[in-house]
Coordinates of C-alpha atoms in Angstrom, one line a residue:
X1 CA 29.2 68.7 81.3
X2 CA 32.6 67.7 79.2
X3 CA 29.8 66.1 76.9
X4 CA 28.2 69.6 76.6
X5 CA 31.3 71.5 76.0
X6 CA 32.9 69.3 73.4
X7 CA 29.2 69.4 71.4
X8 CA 29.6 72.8 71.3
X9 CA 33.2 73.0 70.4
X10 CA 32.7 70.2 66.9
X11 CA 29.8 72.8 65.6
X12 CA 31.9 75.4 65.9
X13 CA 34.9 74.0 64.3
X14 CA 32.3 73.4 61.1
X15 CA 32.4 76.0 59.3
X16 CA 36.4 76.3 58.5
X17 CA 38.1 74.7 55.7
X18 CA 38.6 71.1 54.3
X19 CA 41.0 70.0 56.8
X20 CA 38.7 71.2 59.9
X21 CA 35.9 69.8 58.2
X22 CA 38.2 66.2 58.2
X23 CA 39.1 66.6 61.5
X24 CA 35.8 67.3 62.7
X25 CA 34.8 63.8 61.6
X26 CA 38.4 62.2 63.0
X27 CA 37.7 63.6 66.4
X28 CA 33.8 64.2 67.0
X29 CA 32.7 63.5 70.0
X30 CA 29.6 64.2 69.4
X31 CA 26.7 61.9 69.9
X32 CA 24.6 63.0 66.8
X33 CA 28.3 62.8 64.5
X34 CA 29.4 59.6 66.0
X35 CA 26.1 57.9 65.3
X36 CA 26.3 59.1 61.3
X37 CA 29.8 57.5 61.3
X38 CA 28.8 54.1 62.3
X39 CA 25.4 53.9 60.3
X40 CA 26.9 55.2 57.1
X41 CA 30.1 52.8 57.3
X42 CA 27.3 49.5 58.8
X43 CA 25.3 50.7 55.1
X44 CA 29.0 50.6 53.2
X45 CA 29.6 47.1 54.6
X46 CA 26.1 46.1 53.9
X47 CA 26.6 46.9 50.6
X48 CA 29.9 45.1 50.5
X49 CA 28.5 41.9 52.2
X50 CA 25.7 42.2 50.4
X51 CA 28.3 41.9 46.9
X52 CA 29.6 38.8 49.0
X53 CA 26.6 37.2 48.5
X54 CA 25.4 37.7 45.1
X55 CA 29.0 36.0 44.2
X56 CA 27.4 33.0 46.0
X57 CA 24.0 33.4 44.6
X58 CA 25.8 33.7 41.0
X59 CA 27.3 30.6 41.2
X60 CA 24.5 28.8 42.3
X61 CA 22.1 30.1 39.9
X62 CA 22.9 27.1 37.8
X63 CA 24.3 23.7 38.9
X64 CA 27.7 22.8 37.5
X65 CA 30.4 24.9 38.6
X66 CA 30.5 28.1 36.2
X67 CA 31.9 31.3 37.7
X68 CA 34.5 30.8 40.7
X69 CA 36.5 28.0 42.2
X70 CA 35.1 26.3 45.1
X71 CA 37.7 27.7 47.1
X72 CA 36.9 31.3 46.4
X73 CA 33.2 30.6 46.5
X74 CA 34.3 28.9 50.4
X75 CA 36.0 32.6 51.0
X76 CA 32.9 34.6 49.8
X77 CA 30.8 32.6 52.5
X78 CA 33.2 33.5 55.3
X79 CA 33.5 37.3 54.5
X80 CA 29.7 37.6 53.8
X81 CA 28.7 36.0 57.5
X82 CA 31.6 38.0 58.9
X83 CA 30.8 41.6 57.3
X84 CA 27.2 41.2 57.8
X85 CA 27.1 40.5 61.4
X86 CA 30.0 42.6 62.7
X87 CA 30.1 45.2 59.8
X88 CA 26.5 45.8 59.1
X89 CA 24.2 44.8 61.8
X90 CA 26.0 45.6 65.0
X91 CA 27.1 48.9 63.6
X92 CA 24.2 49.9 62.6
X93 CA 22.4 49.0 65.7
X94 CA 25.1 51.4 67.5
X95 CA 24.8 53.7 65.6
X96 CA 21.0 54.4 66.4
X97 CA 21.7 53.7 70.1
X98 CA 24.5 56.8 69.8
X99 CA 21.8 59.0 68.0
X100 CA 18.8 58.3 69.7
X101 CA 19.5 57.3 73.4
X102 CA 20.7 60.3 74.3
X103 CA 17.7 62.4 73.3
X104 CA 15.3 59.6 74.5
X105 CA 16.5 59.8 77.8
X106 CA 17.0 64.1 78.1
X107 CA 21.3 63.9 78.4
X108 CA 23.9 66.1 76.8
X109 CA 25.6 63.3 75.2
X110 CA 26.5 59.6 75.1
X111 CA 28.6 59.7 79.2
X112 CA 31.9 58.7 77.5
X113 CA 32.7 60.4 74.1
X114 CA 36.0 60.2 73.6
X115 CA 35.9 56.3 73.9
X116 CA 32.6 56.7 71.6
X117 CA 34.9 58.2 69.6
X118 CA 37.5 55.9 69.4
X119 CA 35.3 52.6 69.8
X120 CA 34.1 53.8 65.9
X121 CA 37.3 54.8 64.8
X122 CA 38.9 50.9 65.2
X123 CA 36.0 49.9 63.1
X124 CA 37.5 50.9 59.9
X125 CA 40.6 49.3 60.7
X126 CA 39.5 46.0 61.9
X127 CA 37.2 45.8 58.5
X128 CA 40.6 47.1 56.4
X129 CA 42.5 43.9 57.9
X130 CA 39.9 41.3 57.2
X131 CA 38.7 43.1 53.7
X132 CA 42.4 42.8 52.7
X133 CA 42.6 38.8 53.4
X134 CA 41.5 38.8 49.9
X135 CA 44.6 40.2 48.3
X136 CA 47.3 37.4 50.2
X137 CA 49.1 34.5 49.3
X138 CA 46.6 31.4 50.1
X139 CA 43.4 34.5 50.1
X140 CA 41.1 34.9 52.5
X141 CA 39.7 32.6 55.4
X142 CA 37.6 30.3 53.9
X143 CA 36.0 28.3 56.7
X144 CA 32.9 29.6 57.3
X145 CA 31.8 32.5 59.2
X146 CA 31.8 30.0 62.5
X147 CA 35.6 29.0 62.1
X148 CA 35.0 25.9 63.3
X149 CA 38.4 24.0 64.6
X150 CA 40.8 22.3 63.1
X151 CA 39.6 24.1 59.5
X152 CA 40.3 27.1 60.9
X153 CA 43.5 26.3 62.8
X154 CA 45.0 23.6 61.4
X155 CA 44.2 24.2 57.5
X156 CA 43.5 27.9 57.7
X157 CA 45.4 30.4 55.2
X158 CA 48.1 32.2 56.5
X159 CA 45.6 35.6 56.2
X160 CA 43.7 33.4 59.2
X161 CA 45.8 36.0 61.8
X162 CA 44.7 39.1 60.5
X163 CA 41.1 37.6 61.0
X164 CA 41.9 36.9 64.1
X165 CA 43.4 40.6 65.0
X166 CA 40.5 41.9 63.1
X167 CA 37.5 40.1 64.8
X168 CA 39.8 41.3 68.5
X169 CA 39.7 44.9 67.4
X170 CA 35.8 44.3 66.5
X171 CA 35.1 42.8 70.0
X172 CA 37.1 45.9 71.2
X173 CA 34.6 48.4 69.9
X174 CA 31.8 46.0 70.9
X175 CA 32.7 46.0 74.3
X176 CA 33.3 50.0 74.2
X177 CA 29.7 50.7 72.8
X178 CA 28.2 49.1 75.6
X179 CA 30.2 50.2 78.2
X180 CA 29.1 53.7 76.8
X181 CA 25.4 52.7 76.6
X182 CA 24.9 51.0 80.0
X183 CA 26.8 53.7 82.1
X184 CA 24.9 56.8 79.8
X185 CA 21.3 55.2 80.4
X186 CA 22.4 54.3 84.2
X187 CA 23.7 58.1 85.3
X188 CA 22.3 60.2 82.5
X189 CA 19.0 60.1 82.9
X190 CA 16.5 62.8 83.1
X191 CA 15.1 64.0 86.4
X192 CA 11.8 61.5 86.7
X193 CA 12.7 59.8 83.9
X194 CA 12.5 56.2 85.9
X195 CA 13.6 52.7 84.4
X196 CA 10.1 52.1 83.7
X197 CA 9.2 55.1 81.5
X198 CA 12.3 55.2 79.4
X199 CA 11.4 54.2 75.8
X200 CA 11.0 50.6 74.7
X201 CA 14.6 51.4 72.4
X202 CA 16.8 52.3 75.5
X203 CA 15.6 49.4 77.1
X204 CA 16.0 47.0 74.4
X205 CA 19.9 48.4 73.7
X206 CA 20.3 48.3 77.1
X207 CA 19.7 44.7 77.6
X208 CA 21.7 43.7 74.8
X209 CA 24.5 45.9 76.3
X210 CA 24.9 43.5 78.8
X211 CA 24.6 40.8 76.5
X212 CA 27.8 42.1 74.5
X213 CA 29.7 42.5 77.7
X214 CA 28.8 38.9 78.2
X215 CA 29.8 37.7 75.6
X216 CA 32.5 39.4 73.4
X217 CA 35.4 37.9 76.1
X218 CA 34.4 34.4 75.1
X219 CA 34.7 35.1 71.3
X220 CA 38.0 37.1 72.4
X221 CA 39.0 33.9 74.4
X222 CA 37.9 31.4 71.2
X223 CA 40.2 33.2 68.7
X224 CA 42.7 34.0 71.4
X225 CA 43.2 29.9 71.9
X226 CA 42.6 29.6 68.1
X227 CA 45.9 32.0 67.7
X228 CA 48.1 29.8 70.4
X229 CA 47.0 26.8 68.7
X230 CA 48.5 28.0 65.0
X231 CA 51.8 29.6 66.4
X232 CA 52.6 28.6 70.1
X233 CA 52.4 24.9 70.3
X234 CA 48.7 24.7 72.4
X235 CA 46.2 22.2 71.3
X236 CA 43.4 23.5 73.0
X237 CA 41.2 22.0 69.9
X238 CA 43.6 19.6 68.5
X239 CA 42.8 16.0 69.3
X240 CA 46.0 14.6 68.8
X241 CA 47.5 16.6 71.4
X242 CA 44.5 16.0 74.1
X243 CA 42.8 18.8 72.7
X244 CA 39.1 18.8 71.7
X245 CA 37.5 20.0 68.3
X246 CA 34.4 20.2 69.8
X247 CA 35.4 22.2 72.2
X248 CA 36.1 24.7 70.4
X249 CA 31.8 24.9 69.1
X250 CA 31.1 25.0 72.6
X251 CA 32.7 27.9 73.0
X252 CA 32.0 29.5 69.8
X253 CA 28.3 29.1 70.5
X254 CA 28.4 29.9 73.9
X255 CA 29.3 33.5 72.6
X256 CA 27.6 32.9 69.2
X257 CA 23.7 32.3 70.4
X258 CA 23.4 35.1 72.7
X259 CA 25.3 37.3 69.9
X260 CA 22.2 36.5 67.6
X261 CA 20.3 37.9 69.7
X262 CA 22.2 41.0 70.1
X263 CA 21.2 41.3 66.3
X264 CA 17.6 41.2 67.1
X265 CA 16.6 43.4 70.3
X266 CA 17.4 46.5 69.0
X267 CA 15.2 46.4 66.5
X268 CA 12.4 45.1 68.8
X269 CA 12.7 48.1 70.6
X270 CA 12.5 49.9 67.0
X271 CA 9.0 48.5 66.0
X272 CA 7.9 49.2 69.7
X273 CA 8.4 52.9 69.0
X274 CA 7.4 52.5 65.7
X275 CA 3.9 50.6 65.6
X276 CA 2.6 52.7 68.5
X277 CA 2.9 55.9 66.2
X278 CA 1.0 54.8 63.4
X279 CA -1.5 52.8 65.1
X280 CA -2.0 56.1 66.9
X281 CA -2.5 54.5 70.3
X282 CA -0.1 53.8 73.1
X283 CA 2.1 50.6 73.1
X284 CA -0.3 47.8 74.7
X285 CA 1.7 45.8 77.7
X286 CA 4.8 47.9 78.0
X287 CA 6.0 46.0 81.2
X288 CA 5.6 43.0 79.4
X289 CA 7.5 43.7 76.8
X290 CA 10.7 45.0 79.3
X291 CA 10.4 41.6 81.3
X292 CA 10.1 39.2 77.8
X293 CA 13.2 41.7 76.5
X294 CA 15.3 41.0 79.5
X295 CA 14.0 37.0 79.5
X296 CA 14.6 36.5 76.2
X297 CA 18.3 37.6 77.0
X298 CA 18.8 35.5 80.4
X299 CA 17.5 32.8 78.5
X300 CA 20.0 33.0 75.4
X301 CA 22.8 31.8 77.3
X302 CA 21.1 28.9 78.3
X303 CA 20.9 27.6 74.7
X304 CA 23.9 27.5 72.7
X305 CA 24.5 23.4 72.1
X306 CA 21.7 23.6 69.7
X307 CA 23.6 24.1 67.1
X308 CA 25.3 21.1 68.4
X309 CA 22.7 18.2 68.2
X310 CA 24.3 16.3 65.5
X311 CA 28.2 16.1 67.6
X312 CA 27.0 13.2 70.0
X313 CA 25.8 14.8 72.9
X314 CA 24.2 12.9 75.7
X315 CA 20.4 12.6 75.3
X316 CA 20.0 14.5 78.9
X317 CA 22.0 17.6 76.6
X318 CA 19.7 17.1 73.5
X319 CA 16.5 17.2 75.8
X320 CA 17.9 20.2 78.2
X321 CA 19.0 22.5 75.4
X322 CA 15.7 21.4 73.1
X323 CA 13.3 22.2 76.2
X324 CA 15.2 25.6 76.7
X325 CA 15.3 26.7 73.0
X326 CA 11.3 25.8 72.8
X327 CA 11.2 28.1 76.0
X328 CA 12.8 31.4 74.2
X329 CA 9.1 31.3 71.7
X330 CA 7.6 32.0 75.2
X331 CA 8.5 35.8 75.7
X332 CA 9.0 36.2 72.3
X333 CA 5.5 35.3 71.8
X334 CA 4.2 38.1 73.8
X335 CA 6.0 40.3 72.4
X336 CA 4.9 39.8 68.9
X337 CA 1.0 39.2 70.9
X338 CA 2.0 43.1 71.8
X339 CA 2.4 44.5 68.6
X340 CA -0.2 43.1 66.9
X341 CA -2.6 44.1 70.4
X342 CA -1.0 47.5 70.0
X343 CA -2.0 47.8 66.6
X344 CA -5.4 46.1 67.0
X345 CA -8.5 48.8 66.1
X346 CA -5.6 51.6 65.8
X347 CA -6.2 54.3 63.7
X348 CA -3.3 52.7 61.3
X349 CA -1.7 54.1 58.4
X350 CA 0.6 52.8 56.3
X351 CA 3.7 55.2 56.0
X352 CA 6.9 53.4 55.2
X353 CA 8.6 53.1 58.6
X354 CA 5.2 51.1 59.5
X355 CA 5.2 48.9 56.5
X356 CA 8.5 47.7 57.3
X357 CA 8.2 47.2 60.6
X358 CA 4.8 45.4 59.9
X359 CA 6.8 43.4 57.7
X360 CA 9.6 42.8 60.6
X361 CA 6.5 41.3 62.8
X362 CA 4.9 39.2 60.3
X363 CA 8.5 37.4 59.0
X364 CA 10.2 37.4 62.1
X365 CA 7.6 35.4 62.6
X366 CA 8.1 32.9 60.3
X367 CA 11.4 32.7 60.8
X368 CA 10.8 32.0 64.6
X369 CA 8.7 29.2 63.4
X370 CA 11.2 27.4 61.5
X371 CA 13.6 28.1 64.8
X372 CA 10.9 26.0 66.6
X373 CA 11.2 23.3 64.2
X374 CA 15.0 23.1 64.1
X375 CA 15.1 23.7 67.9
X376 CA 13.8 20.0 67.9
X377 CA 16.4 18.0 68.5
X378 CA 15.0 14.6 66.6
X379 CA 14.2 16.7 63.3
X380 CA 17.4 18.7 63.7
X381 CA 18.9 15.5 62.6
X382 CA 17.6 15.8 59.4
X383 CA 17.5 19.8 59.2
X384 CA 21.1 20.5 60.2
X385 CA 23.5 22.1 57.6
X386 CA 20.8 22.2 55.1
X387 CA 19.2 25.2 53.8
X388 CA 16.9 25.2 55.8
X389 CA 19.2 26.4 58.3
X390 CA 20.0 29.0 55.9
X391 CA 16.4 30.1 55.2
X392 CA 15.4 30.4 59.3
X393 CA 18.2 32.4 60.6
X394 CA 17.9 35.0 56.8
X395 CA 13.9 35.2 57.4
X396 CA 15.1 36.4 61.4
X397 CA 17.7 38.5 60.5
X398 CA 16.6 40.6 56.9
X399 CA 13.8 41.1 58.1
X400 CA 14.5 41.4 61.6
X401 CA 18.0 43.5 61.9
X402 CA 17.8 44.7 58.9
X403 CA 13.8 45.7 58.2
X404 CA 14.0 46.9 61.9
X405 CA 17.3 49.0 60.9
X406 CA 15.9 50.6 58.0
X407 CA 12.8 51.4 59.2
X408 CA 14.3 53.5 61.8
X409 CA 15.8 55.0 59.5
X410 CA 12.8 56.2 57.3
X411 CA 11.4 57.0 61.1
X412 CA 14.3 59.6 62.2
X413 CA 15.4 60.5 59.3
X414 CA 13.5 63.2 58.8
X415 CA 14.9 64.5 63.0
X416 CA 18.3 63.7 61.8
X417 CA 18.6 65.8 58.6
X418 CA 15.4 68.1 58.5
X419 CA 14.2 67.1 55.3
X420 CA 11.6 64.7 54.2
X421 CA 12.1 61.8 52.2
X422 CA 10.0 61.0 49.4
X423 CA 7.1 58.5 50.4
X424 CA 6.0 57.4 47.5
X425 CA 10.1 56.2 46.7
X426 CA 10.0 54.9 49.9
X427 CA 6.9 52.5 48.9
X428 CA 8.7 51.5 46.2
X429 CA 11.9 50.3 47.9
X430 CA 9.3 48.4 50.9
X431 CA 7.3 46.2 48.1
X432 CA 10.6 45.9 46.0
X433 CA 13.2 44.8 49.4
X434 CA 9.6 42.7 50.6
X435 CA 9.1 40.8 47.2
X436 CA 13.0 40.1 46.8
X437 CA 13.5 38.9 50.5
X438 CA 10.7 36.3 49.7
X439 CA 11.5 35.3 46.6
X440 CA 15.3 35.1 47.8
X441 CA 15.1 32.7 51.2
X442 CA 11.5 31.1 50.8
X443 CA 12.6 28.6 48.0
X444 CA 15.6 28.0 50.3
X445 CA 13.1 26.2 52.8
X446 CA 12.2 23.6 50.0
X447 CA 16.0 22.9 48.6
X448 CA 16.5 22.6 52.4
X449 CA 13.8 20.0 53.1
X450 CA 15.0 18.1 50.2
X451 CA 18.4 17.6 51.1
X452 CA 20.6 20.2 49.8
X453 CA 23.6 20.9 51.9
X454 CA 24.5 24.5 52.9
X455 CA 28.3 25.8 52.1
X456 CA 28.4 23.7 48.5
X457 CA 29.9 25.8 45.4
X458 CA 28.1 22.9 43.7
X459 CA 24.6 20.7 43.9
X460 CA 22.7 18.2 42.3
X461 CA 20.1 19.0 39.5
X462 CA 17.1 18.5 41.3
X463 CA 17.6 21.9 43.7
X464 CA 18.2 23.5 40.4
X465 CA 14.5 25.6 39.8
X466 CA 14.9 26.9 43.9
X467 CA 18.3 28.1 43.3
X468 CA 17.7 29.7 40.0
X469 CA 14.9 31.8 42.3
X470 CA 16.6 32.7 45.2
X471 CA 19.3 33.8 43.1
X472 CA 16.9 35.7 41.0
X473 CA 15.3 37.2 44.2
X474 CA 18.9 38.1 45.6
X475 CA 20.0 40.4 42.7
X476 CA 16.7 41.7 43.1
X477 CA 17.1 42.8 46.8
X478 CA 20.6 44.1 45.9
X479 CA 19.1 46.2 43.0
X480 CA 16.5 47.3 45.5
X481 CA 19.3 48.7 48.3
X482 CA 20.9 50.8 45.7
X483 CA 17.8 52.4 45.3
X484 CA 17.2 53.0 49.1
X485 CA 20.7 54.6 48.5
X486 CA 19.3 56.8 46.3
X487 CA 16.3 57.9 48.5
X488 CA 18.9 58.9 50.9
X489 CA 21.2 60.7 48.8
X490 CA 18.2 62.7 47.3
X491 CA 16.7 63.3 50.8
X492 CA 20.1 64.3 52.3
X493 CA 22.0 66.1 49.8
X494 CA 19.8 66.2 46.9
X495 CA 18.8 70.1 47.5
X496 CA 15.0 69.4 46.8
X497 CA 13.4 67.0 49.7
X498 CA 10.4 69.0 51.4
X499 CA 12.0 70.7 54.8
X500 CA 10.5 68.5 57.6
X501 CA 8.1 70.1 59.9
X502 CA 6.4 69.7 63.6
X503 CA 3.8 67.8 61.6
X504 CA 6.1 65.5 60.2
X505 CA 3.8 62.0 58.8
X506 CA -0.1 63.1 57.3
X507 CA -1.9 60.2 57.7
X508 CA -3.5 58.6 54.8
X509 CA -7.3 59.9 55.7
X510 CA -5.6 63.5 56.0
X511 CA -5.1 63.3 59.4
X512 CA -2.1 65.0 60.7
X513 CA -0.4 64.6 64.2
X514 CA 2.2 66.5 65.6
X515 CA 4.6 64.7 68.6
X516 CA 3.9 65.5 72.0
X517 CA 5.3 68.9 73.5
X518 CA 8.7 68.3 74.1
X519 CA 9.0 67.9 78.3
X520 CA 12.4 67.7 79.3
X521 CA 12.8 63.7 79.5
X522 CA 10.3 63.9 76.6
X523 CA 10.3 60.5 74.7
X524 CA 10.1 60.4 70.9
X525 CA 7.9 57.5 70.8
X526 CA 4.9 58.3 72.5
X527 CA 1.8 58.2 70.8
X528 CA 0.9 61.4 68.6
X529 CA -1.8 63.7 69.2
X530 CA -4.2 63.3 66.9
X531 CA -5.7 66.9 66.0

């Protein structure tokens, strides 16, 4: 009920002046507010990540070092892996869990709103810390985005604490959100809403709730020891003190697998609400698709030395984790079996929030192919730290997170704002982000099969024609996100979008549907009715 009351309350405070209107934002508790917060500060770090990268794609465009030193061009690495993966994909991700879950599942609210409130509100800060490593004596951390002992600990810039504090006060709001989301979907259901008819999104967040309560605590514990070892005299990763370096990637990873994960189920549950719609016929296997979800999150934990193949691990390891890894394909597999059976002799059409998650199906994919191929142990020899790396976990996680996240966006957008977007920008920006993406991290297979190394400011001439592509590609997909920027802006504040109605997508052949009448659990991805 408190949920209800403080709803009410925030539209009411609306309409005074300035400083309601800021306090309104510093103290929502509202669901529908909260989520805004977090998807518009995930697309502000995306966009600062996102500059991250084109520094790195700059300086590789050409071989011979041209732009930055190799130190700075280390730092731009680091903050590009960190802001994309806690600033921009798990924001974003909670963000649509706090504006959707409640209305998929018929409650008030998200169950806890003032931590909601709060578990946004240290996002800010934690990004402030790390964003301002930049500005300090020695500059920002510079040792990758997996910190790896003793680079991090031992030779790590002084600003290596405020990382530190910063990724604790991320894990803090990790922890929060899923607190929020497991107890909201567990008591805050619906009457007859059951487990098994809640929509494939609440599910999806759901399991990866778990998974971050899981595993933020061992990142917290990894930096925690990483902290003791710089200032208070441990040597939990320091050899020379009986410590271990390696270690300290068994724990990393231990949180780090299942974490990649957590950047990927959301947006399964996205193109399972998605695909449904615009095939215009219910989503094929929906059990199925709960059970792979919740295998392909017991089964994460189970994997994390294979990123480890090349540190001398028994062959009994290399076969174990190699088997296991081989075994995730499995229930992914049927999932991707169930979009393209869901879609199979639909009545498709080919809005935007469909072409990008068509897009997410076919290059996840792909990039779950080249996972198969690094997940064996004896060609990981030859594939680790190479770009080829680099090109499997980009083709799992643009399109994946990030095609996933955007096409939700294009999806609820016009429930969020009551406007319409304009389709035919909205083509523009799939065909541009789709040609970019591709022209960005497919070379980077080839420069990776030939032998360049990843993390180098500098490279020998014969990677030099894939480089000068991917870089070329890269500025592209930048250019590209500015533009989805615009769409937004225009649609949102612009004045002029359309006003979106019951009939909100017409169908290329003309055919208009209008959502199912709206029960009280009603679910906002069943299939339309097709007049």
């Amino acid at each position: 009920m408190s949920a209800v009351i403080h709803e009410h309350d925030h539209h009411h405070d609306d309409h005074h002046g300035p400083a309601k209107g800021l306090t309104r934002w510093l103290y929502t508790t509202n669901h529908k507010d909260i989520g805004s917060l977090y998807l518009w500060f995930a697309f502000t770090m995306f966009l600062i990540g996102g500059l991250f990268a084109l520094v790195i794609r700059a300086e590789l465009f050409i071989p011979g070092l041209q732009l930055v030193k190799p130190e700075f061009f280390n730092q731009m690495t680091t903050l590009h892996g960190l802001v994309m993966v806690f600033g921009a994909v798990m924001p974003a991700f909670t963000g649509l869990a706090n504006w959707l879950i409640p209305m998929m599942i018929g409650a008030p609210d998200m169950a806890l709103p003032r931590m909601n409130n709060w578990s946004f509100w240290i996002l800010p800060v934690a990004f402030g810390m790390l964003l301002s490593s930049l500005f300090m004596d020695g500059g920002a951390p510079n040792f990758g985005w997996t910190f790896y002992a003793p680079l991090s600990t031992k030779f790590g810039p002084p600003s290596t604490d405020y990382f530190i504090f910063g990724v604790h006060l991320m894990g803090i709001s990790s922890i929060m959100g899923a607190i929020n989301v497991i107890v909201t979907v567990m008591n805050m259901r619906a009457p007859g809403m059951t487990y098994m008819k809640m929509p494939l999104f609440v599910w999806t967040w759901l399991i990866t709730a778990f998974l971050l309560i899981m595993v933020m605590p061992v990142l917290a514990g990894a930096v925690t020891m990483m902290l003791t070892d710089r200032h208070f005299g441990t040597s939990f990763f320091d050899a020379a003190g009986g410590g271990d370096p390696v270690m300290f990637q068994h724990v990393f990873w231990f949180f780090g697998h299942p974490e990649v994960y957590i950047m990927i189920l959301p947006s399964f549950g996205i193109a399972s609400a998605i695909i449904p719609t615009f095939a215009r016929k219910p989503l094929f296997g929906y059990a199925s698709m709960v059970y792979a979800t919740a295998s392909i999150a017991g089964l994460s934990f189970i994997v994390w030395a294979h990123h480890m193949f090349t540190t001398g691990m028994p062959l009994a390891g290399e076969l174990f984790f190699m088997i296991c890894t081989m075994l995730i394909a499995v229930p992914t597999g049927v999932k991707v079996f169930n979009w393209v059976a869901t879609m199979w002799q639909g009545s498709m059409t080919f809005e935007a929030p469909m072409l990008f998650a068509i897009a997410f199906v076919i290059l996840f994919t792909i990039g779950g192919f080249s996972g198969i191929m690094l997940a064996l142990a004896p060609a990981d020899f030859q594939y680790h730290d190479t770009y080829f790396v680099v090109a499997h976990f980009h083709y799992v996680l643009f399109p994946g997170a990030i095609f996933g996240t955007i096409a939700a966006v294009y999806y609820w957008l016009p429930k969020w704002c009551g406007r319409m977007y304009s389709e035919k920008l909205a083509k523009i920006h799939f065909w541009w982000s789709i040609i970019a993406v591709n022209l960005t991290f497919f070379p980077m297979h080839f420069s990776g099969l030939a032998g360049m190394q990843r993390r180098v400011p500098d490279y020998a001439i014969q990677f030099a024609d894939f480089n000068m592509l991917s870089s070329i590609g890269a500025f592209g997909l930048g250019i590209g996100q500015l533009f989805f920027f615009y769409i937004l802006w225009k649609t949102i504040w612009g004045g002029k979008a359309p006003k979106a109605t019951a009939q909100v997508w017409e169908g290329a052949e003309g055919l208009e549907w209008t959502l199912p009448s709206p029960a009280p659990y009603h679910s906002f991805t069943e299939p339309p009715v097709v007049k």
